[in-house]
Short mmCIF file of C-alpha atoms and ligand atoms in Angstrom, two decimals:
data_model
loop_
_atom_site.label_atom_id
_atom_site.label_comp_id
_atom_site.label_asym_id
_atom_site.label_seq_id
_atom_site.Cartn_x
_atom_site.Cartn_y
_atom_site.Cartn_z
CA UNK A 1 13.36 1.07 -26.78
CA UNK A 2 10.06 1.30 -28.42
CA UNK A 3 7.59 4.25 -26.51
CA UNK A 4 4.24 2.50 -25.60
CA UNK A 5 2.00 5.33 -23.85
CA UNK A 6 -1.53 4.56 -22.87
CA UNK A 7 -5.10 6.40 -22.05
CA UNK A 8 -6.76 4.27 -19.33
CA UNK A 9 -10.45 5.73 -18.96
CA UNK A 10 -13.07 4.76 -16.10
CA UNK A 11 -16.10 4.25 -17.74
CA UNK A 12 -18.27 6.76 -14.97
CA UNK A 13 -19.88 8.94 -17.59
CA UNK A 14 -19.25 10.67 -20.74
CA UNK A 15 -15.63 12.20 -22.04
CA UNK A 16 -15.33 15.38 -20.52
CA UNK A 17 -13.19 18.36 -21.47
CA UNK A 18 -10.68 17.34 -18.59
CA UNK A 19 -10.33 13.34 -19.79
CA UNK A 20 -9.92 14.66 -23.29
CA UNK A 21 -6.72 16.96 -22.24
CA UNK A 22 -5.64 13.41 -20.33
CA UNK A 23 -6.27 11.67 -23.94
CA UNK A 24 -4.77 14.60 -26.04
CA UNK A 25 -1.56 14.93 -23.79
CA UNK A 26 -0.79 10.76 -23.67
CA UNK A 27 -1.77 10.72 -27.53
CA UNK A 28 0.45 13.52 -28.62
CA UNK A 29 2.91 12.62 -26.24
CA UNK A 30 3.33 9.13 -28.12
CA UNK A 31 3.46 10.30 -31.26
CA UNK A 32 5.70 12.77 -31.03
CA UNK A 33 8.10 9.80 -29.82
CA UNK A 34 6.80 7.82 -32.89
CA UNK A 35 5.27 5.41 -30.11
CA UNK A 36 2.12 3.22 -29.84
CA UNK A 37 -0.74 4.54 -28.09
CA UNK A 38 -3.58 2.23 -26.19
CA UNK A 39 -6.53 2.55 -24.46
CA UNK A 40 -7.05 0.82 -21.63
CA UNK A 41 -10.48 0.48 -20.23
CA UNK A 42 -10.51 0.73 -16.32
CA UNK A 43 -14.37 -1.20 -15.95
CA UNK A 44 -13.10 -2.17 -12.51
CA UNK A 45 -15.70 -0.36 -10.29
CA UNK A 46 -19.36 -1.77 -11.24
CA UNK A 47 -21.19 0.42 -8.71
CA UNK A 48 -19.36 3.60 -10.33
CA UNK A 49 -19.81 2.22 -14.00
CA UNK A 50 -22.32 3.99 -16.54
CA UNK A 51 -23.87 1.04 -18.56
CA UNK A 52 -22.67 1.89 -22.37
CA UNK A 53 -20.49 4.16 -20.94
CA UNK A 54 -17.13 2.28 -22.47
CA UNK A 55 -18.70 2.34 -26.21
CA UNK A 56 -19.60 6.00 -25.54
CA UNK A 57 -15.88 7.09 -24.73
CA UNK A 58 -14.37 4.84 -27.77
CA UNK A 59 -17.20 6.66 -29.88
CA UNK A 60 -15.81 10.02 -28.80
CA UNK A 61 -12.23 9.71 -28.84
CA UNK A 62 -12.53 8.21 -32.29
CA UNK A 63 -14.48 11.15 -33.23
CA UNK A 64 -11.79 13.31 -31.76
CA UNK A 65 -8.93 10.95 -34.23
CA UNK A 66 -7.57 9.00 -31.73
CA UNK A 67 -8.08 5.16 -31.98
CA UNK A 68 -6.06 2.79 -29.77
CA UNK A 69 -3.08 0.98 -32.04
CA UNK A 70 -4.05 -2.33 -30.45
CA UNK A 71 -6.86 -4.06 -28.95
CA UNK A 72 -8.42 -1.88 -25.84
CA UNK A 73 -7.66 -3.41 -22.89
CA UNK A 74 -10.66 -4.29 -20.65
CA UNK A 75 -9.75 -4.87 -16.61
CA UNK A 76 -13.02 -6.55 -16.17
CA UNK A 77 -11.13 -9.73 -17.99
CA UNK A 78 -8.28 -9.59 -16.18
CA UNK A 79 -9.11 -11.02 -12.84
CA UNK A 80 -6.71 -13.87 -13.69
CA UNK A 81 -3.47 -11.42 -13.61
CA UNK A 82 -4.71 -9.68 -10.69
CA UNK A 83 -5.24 -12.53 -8.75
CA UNK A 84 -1.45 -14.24 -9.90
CA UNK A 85 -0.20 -10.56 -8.49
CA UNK A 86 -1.71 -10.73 -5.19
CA UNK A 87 -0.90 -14.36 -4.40
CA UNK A 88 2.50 -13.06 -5.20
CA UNK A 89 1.96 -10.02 -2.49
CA UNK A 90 0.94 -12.50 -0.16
CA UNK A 91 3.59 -14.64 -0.61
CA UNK A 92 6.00 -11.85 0.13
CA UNK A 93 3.73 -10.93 3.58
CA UNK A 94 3.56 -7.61 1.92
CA UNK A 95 -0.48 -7.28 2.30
CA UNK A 96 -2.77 -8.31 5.21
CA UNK A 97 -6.63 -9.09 5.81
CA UNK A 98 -8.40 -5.67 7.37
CA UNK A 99 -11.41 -5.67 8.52
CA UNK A 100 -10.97 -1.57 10.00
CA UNK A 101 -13.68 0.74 9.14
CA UNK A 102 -12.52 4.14 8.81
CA UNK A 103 -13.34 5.18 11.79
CA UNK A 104 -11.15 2.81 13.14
CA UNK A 105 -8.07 3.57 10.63
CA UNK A 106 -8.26 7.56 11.50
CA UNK A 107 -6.01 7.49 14.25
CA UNK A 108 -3.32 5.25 12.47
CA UNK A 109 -3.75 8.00 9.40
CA UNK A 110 -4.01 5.16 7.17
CA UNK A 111 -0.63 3.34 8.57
CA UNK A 112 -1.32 0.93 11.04
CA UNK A 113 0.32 -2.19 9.57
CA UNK A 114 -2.09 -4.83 10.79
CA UNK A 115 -5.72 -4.68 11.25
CA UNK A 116 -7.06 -3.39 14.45
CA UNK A 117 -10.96 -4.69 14.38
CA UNK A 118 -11.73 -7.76 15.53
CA UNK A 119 -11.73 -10.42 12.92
CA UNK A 120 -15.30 -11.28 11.59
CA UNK A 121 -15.23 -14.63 9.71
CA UNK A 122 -18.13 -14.18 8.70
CA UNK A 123 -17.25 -10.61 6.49
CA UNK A 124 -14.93 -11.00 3.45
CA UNK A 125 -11.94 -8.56 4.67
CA UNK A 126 -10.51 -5.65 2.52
CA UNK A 127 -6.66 -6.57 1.64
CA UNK A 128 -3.84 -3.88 2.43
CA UNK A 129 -0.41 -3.43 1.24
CA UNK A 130 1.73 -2.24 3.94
CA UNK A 131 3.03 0.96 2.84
CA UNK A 132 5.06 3.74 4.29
CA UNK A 133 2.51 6.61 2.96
CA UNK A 134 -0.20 4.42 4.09
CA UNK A 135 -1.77 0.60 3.58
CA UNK A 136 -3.82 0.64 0.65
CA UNK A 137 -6.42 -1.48 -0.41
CA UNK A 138 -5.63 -3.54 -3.24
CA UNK A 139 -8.38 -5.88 -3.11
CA UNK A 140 -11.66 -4.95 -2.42
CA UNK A 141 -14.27 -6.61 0.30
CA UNK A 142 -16.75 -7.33 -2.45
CA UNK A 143 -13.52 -8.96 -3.99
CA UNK A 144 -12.78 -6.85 -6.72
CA UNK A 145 -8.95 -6.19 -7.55
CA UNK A 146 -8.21 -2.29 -6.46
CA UNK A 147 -7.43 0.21 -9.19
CA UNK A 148 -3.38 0.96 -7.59
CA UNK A 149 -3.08 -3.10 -8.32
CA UNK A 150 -4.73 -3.80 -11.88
CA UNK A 151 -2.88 -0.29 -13.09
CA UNK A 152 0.01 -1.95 -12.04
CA UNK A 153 -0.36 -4.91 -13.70
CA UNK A 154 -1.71 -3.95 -16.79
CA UNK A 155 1.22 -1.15 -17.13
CA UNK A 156 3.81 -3.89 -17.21
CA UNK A 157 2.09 -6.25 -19.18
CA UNK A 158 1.35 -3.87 -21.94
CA UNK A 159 4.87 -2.33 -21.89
CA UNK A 160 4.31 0.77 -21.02
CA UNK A 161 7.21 3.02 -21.07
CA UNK A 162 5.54 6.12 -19.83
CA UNK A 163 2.35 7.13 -18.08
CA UNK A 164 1.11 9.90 -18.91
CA UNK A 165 -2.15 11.17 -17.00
CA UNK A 166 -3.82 14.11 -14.84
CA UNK A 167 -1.83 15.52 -11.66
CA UNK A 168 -4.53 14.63 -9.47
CA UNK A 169 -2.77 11.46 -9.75
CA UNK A 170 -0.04 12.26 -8.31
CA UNK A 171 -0.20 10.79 -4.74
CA UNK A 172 -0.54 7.35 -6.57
CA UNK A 173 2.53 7.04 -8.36
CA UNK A 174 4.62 5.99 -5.26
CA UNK A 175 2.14 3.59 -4.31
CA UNK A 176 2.17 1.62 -7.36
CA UNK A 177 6.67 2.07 -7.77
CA UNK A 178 6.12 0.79 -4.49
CA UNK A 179 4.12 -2.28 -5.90
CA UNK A 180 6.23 -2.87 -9.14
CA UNK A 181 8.94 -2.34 -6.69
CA UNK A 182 7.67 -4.99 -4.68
CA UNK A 183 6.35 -7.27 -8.10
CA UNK A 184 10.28 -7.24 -9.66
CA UNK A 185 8.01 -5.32 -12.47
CA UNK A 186 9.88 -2.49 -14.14
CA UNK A 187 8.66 1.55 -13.60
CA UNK A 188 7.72 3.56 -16.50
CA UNK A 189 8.63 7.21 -16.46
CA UNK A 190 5.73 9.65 -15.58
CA UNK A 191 4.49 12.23 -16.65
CA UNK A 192 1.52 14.23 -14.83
CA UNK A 193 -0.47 16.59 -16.95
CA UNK A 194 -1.90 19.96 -15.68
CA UNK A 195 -5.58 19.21 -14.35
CA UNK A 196 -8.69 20.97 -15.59
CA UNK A 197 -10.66 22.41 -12.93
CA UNK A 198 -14.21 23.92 -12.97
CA UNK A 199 -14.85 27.63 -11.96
CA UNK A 200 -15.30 26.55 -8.33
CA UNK A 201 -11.71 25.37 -8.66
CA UNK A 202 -12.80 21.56 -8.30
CA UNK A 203 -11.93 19.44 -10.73
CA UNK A 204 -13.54 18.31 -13.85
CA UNK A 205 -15.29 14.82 -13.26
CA UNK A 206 -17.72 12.54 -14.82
CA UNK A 207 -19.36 11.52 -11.53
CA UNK A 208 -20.73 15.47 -11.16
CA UNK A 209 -21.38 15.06 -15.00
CA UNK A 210 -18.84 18.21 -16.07
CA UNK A 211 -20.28 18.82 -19.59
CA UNK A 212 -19.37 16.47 -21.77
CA UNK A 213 -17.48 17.05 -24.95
CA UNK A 214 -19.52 17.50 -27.91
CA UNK A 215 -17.84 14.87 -30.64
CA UNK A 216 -20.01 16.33 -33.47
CA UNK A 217 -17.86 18.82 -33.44
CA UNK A 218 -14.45 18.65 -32.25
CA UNK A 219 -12.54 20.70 -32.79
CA UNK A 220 -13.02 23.47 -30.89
CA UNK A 221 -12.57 20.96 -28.32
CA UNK A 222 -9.20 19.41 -29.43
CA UNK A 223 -7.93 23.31 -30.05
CA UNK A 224 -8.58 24.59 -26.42
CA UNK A 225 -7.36 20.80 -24.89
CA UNK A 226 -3.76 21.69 -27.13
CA UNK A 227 -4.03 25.70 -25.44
CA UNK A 228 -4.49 23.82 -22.02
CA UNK A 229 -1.57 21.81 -22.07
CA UNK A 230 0.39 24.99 -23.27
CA UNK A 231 1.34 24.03 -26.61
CA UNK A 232 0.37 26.36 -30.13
CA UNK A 233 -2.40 25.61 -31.81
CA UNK A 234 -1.65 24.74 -35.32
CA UNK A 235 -3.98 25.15 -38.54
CA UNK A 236 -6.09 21.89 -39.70
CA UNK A 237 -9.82 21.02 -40.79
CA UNK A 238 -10.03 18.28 -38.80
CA UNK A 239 -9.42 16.23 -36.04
CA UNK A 240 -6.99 13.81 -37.59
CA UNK A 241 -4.67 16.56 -39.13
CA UNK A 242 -4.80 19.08 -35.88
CA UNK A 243 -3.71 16.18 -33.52
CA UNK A 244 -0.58 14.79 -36.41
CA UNK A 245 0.27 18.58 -36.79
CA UNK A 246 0.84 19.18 -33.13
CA UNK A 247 2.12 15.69 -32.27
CA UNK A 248 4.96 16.76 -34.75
CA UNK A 249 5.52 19.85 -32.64
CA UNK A 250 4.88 18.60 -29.36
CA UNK A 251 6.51 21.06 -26.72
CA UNK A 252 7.70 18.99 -23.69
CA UNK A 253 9.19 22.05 -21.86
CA UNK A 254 5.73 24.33 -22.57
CA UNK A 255 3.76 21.61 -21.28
CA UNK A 256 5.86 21.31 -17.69
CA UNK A 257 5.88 25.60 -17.46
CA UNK A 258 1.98 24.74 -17.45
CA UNK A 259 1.79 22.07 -15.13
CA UNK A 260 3.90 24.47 -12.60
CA UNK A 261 1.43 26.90 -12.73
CA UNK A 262 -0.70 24.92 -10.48
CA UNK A 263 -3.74 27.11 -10.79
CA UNK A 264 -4.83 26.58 -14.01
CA UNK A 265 -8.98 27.18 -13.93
CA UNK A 266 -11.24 27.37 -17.03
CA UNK A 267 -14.65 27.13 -17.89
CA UNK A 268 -16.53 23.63 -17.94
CA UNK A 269 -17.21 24.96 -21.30
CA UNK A 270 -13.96 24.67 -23.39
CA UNK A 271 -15.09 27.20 -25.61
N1 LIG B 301 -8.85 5.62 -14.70
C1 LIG B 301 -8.17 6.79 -14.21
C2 LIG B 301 -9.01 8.00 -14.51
O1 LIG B 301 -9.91 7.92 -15.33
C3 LIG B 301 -6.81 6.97 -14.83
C4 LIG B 301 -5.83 6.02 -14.26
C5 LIG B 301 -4.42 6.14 -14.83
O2 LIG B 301 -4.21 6.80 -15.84
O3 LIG B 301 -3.54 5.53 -14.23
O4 LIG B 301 -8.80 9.03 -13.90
#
């Protein structure tokens, strides 16, 4: 079997130090296993969304040497597979209308199997798979597919063979086995990367605008993203020849003593 990896960015804000380790771990990862590597664009949130903040992450990453091998996926235009997916749910009885604030979910801590508010016909309801760690939204009252659904989705439809992405998340691998589980779609294998956190110990994200990385020069960057995720630095002049040279080395087993380490801090500043 052929390894397909992927980097699936939210377009929030600029690339920052902790995205590029989640780029530079999935892009390494794949090429050490002579696989394809694609970005995905996750443009599924308007109210987060940046405007030009897509082109601005392509920009970087290219900048940084790593282009996607095929077209990048955009979940804005793929309403169509979302919506075949959750007519499928639905047809199962897996997912039900809730119109619960969260006021009203706290003392079901998130499992309460069937809306408790009173219906309102005249509000669109949030939809919830029912789901022993707790009923998730996978569609959205403003409509919009939910992020566990469309990553879902898009994994099996690009043939993904392994996810590869930060540890913070972690708690949403089971709920989206759980959906493939409950889609007859096939489960990757998964890999969680060590997460970058700020000095306050929080992590790195583009919503509190962590410094972004600086793509006229990279890499310094790249070098302390490769020390992150544990693995030797080796000797190159630029991007393209620092990220082939480690691919070819690519230490699996110093990457997983890293992610153990759970307290992993560093600057905002990578160097
Ligand atoms: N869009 C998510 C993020 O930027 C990544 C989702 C994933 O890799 O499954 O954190």
């Amino acid at each position: 079997m052929t390894y397909r990896g992927r980097f699936a960015p939210s377009p929030t804000g600029q690339l920052h130090f902790g995205s590029l380790v989640a780029a530079v771990g999935s892009w390494i990862r794949a090429r050490s296993q002579n696989g394809a590597w694609i970005i995905r664009m996750e443009d599924l949130d308007p109210p987060r969304e940046v405007p030009g903040a897509a082109a601005d992450i392509l920009e970087t990453l290219a900048a940084f040497g790593m282009e996607s091998d095929e077209p990048v996926m955009f979940q804005s235009r793929r309403e169509a597979a979302y919506a075949a997916a959750f007519e499928r749910l639905k047809a199962l009885d897996a997912v039900f209308p809730c119109w619960c604030s969260r006021a009203e979910l706290e003392p079901f801590g998130g499992i309460h199997r069937a809306c408790v508010a009173t219906r309102d016909p005249a509000r669109a309801p949030a939809w919830r798979v029912r789901d022993e760690v707790g009923d998730f939204v996978i569609r959205r009252v403003e409509g919009w597919y939910a992020y566990q659904l469309a990553v879902v989705v898009d994994d099996a439809d690009q043939g993904i063979t392994e996810v590869v992405r930060g540890a913070d998340l972690l708690d949403s691998t089971p709920r989206q086995i759980h959906l493939q589980r409950l889609l007859g779609l096939p489960t990757p294998a998964y890999l969680h990367l060590p997460l970058a956190l700020d000095a306050d110990g929080r992590k790195l994200s583009k919503q509190d605008r962590a410094q972004p990385v600086d793509r006229t020069d990279p890499l310094p960057a790249l070098r302390a993203a490769l020390r992150f995720l544990g693995q030797c630095v080796p000797h190159a002049n630029d991007a393209a020849g620092l990220l082939s040279k480690s691919a070819t080395r690519f230490d699996l087993a110093a990457l997983q003593t890293v992610a153990k380490s759970s307290a992993c801090t560093i600057d905002a500043d990578p160097e």
